[in-house]
CSV table of C-alpha atoms in Angstrom, one decimal:
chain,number,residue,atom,x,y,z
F,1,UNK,CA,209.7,-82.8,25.3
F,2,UNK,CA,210.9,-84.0,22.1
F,3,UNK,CA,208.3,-85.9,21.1
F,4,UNK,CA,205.7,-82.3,21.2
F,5,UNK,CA,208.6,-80.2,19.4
F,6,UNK,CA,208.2,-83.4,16.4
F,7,UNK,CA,204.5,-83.3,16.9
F,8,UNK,CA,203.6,-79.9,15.2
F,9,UNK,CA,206.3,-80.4,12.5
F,10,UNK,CA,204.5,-83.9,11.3
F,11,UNK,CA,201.0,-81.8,11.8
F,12,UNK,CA,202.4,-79.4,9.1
F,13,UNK,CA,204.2,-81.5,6.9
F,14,UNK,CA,200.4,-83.4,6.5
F,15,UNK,CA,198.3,-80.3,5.6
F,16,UNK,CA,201.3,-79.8,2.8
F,17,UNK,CA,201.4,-83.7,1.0
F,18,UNK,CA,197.6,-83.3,0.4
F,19,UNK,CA,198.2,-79.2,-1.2
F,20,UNK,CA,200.7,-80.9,-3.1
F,21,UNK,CA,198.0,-83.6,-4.1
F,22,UNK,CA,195.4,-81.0,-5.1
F,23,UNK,CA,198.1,-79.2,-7.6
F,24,UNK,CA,199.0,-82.1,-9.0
F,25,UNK,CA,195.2,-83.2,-9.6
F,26,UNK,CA,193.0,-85.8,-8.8
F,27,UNK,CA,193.0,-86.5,-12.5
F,28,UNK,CA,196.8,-87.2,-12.7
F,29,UNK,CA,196.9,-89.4,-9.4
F,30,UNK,CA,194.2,-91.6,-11.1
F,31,UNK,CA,196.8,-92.4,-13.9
F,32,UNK,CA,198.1,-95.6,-12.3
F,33,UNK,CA,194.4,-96.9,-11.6
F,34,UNK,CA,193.4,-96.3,-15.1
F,35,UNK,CA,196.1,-98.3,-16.9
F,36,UNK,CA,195.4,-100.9,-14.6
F,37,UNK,CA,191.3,-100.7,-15.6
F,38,UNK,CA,192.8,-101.0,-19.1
F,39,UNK,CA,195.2,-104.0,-18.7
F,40,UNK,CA,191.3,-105.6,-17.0
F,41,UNK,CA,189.5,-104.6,-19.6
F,42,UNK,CA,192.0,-105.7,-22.7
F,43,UNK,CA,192.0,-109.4,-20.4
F,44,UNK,CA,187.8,-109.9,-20.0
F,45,UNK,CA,187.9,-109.0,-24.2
F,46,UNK,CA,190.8,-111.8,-24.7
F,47,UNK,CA,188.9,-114.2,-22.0
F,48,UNK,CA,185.7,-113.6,-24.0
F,49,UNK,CA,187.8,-114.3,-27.7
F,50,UNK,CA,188.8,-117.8,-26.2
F,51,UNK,CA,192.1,-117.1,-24.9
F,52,UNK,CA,193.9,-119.4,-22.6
F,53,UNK,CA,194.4,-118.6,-19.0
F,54,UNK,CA,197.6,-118.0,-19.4
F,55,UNK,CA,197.6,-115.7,-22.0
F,56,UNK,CA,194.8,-114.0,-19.9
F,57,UNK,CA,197.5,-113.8,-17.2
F,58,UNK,CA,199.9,-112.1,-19.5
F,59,UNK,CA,197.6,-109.8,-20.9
F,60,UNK,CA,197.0,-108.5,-17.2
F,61,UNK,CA,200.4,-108.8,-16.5
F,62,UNK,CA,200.5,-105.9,-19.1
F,63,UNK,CA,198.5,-103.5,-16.8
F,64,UNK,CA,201.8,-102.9,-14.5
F,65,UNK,CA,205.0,-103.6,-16.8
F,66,UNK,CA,203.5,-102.2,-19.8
F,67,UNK,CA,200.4,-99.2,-19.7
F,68,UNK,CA,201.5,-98.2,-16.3
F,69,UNK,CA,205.0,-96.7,-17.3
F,70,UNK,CA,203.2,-95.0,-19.6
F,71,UNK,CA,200.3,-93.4,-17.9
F,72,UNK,CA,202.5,-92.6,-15.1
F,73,UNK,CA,205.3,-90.9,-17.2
F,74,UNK,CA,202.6,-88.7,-19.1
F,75,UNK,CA,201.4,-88.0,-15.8
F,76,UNK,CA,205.0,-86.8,-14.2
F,77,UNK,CA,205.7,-85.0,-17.4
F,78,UNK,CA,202.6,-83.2,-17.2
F,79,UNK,CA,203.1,-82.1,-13.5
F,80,UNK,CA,206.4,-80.2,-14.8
F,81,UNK,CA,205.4,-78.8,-18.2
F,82,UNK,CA,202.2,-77.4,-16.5
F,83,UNK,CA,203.5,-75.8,-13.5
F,84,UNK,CA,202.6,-72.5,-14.2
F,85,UNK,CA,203.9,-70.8,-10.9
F,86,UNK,CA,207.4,-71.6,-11.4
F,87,UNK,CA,208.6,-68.1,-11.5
F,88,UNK,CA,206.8,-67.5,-8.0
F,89,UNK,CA,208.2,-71.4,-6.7
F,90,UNK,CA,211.8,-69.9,-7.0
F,91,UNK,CA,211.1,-66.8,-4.9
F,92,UNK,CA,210.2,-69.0,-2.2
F,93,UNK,CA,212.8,-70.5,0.8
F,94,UNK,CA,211.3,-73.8,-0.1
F,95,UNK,CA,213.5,-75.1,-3.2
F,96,UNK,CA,212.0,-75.9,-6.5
F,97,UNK,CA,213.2,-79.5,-6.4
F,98,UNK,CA,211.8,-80.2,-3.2
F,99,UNK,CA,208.4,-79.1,-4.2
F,100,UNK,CA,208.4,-80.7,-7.6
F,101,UNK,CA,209.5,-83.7,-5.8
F,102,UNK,CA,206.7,-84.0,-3.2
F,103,UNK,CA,204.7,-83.6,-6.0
F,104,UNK,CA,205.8,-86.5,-8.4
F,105,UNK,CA,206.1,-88.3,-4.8
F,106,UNK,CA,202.5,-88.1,-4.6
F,107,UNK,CA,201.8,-89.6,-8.0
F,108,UNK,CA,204.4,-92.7,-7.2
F,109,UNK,CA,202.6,-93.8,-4.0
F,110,UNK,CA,199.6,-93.4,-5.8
F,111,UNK,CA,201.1,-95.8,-8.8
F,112,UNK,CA,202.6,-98.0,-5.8
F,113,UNK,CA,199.5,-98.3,-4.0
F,114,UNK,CA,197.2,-99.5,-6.7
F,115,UNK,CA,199.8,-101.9,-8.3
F,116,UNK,CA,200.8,-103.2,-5.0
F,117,UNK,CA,196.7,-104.0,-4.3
F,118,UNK,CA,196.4,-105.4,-8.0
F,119,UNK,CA,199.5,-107.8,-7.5
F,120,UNK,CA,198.3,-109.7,-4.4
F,121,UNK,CA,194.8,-109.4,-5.9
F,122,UNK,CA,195.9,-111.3,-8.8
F,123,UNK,CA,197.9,-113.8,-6.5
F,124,UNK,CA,195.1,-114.5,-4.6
F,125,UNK,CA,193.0,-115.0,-7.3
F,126,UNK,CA,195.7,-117.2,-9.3
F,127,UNK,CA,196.2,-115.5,-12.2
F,128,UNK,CA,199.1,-113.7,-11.5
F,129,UNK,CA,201.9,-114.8,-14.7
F,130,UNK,CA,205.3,-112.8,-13.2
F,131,UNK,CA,207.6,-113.9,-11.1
F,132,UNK,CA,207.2,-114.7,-6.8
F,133,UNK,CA,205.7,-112.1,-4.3
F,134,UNK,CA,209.3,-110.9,-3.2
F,135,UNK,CA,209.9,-110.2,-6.9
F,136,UNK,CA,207.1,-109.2,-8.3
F,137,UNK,CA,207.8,-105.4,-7.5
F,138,UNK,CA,210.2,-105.8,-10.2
F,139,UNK,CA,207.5,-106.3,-12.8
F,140,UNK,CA,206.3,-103.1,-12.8
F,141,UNK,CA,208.6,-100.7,-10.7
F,142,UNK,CA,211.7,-100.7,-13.0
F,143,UNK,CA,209.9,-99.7,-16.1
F,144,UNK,CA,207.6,-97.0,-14.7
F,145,UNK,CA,211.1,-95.4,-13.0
F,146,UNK,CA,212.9,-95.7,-16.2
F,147,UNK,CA,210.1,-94.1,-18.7
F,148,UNK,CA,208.9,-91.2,-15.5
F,149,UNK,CA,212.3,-90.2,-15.2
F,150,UNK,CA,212.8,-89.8,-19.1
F,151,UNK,CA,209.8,-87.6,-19.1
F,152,UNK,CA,210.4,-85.6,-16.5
F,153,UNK,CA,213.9,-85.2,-17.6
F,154,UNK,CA,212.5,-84.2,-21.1
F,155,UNK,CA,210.1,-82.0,-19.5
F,156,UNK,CA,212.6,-80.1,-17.8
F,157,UNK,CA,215.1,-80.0,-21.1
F,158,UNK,CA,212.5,-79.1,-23.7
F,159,UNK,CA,210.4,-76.7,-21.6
F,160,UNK,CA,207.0,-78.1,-23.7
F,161,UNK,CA,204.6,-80.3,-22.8
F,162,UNK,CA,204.0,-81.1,-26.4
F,163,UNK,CA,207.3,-82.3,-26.7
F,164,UNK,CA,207.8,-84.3,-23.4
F,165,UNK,CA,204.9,-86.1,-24.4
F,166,UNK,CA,205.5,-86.9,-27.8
F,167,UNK,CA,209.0,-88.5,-26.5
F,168,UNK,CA,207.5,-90.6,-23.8
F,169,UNK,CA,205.3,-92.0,-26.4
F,170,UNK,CA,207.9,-92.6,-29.5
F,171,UNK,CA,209.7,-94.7,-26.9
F,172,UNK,CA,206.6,-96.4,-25.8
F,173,UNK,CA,205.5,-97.5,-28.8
F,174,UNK,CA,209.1,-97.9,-30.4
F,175,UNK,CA,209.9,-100.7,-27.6
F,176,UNK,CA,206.6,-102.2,-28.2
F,177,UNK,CA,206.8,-102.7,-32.0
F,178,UNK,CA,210.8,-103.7,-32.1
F,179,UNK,CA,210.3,-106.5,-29.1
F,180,UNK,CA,212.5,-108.8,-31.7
F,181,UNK,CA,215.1,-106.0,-32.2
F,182,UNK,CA,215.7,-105.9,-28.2
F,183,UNK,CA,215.4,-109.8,-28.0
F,184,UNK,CA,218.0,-110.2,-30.7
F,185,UNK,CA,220.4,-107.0,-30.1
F,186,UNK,CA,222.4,-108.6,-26.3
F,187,UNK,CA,223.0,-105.3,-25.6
F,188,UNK,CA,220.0,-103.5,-25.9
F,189,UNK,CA,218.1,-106.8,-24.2
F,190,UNK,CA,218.6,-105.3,-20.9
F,191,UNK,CA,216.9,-102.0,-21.8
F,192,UNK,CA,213.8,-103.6,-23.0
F,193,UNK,CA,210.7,-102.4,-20.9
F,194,UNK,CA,208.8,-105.2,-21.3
F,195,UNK,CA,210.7,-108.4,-20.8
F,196,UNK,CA,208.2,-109.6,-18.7
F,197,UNK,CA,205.1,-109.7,-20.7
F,198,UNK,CA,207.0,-110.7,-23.8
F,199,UNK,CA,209.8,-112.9,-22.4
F,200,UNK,CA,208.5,-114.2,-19.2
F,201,UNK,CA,211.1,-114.9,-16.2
F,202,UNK,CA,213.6,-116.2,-18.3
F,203,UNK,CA,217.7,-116.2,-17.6
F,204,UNK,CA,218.3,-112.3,-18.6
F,205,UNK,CA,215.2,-111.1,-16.3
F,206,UNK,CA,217.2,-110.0,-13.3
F,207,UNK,CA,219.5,-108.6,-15.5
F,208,UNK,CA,217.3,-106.5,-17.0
F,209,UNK,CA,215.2,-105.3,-14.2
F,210,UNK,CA,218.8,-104.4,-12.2
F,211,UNK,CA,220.2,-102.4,-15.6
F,212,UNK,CA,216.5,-100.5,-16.0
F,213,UNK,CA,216.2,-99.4,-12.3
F,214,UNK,CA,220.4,-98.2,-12.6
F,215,UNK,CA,219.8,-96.3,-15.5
F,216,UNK,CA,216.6,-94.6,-14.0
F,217,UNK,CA,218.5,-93.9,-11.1
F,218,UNK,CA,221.2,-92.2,-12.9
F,219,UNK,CA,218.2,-90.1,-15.2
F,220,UNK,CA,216.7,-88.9,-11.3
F,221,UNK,CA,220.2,-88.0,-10.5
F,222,UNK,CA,220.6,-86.0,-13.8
F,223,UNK,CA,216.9,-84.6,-13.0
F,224,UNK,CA,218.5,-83.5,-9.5
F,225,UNK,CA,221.6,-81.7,-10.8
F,226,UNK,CA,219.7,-79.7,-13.1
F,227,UNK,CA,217.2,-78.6,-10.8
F,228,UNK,CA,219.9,-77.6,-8.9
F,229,UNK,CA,219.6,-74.3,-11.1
F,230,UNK,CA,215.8,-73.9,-11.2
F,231,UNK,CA,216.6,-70.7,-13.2
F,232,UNK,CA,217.3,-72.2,-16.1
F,233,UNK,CA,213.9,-73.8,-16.7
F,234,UNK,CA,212.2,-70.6,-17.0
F,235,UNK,CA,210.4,-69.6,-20.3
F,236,UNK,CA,210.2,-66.7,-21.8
F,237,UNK,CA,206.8,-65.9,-21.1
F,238,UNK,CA,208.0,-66.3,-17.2
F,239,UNK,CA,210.7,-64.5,-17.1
């Protein structure tokens, strides 16, 4: 009796995920798959210019830990900024937060499912450069938590897509082009993005990885007070 009361519930809740999907977009849900193309595409041009294996294996390495976070935080930031049924959303029994959240849920198990297949495709293949299987979520997870939860964060702060964006990618770029500042400042070490491709698995690693996922945490729990008062992210062309 129990299992057919379940039954119908799981029936609805599948028809709903894959709504969720189409308002997100097909075009956002490719993010992750597209930064990994990249990260393939920058390796065959370094294999071609007479790079060494291992530098090919870094430079692929780069497709989760380092154009992933970024697609995928454009991507989240976008789902917020563009929701243009907010004002409609909050009407609704269904909170905001819940919706918004099946909706970025969508984009991470799309992110998590490509990464996941172009991590053991790389380890089969023997050109994987980061750390063992049990660890190599690490490589890429961490990151793309920390930067998606600073967009989405900024997104809901700033109301603007304009602004969200251009955020995401000052920080991007800013950790990319001060990788000495991070390696020689012991406190911001930890916060460095990509310690993997630039430092390899080296003592501080596990540090790092453990201090980006916290602070990402504590962003998604900021993210969660605030959309506690869905209100308050209205614009004034909603309201």
């Amino acid at each position: 009796m129990k299992s057919e009361l379940i039954r119908p519930i799981q029936n609805r809740r599948l028809p709903l995920w894959r709504y969720e999907a189409r308002r997100a977009g097909w075009t956002l849900l490719a993010a992750p798959l597209t930064a990994l193309l990249v990260g393939v595409a920058l390796a065959l041009l370094a294999a071609n210019g007479g790079s060494s294996r291992d530098q090919v294996g870094r430079m692929l390495l780069a497709g989760p830990e380092v154009l992933l976070p970024l697609t995928t935080g454009m991507a989240a930031v976008s789902m917020v900024a563009r929701d243009g049924c907010r004002e409609l959303q909050l009407s609704l029994p269904t909170r905001y937060a819940v919706t918004l959240g099946r909706r970025l849920g969508t984009l991470a198990l799309a992110g998590a499912v490509c990464t996941l297949l172009f991590s053991a495709i790389l380890g089969l293949t023997g050109l994987w450069a980061g750390p063992g299987p049990l660890a190599s979520t690490l490589v890429w997870l961490p990151p793309t938590l920390w930067l998606a939860a600073l967009a989405v964060l900024v997104g809901i702060l700033g109301r603007s897509l304009v602004v969200a964006t251009t955020v995401v990618a000052v920080v991007w770029l800013g950790e990319l082009l001060f990788a000495a500042w991070f390696a020689a400042e012991g406190w911001a070490r930890p916060f460095f993005l990509f310690t993997t491709v630039r430092f390899g698995v080296d003592g501080d690693w596990w540090t790092n990885r453990l201090a980006l996922t916290a602070s990402g945490l504590l962003i998604v729990v900021v993210v969660a007070l605030l959309l506690r008062r869905p209100h308050q992210l209205l614009t004034e062309e909603e309201v």
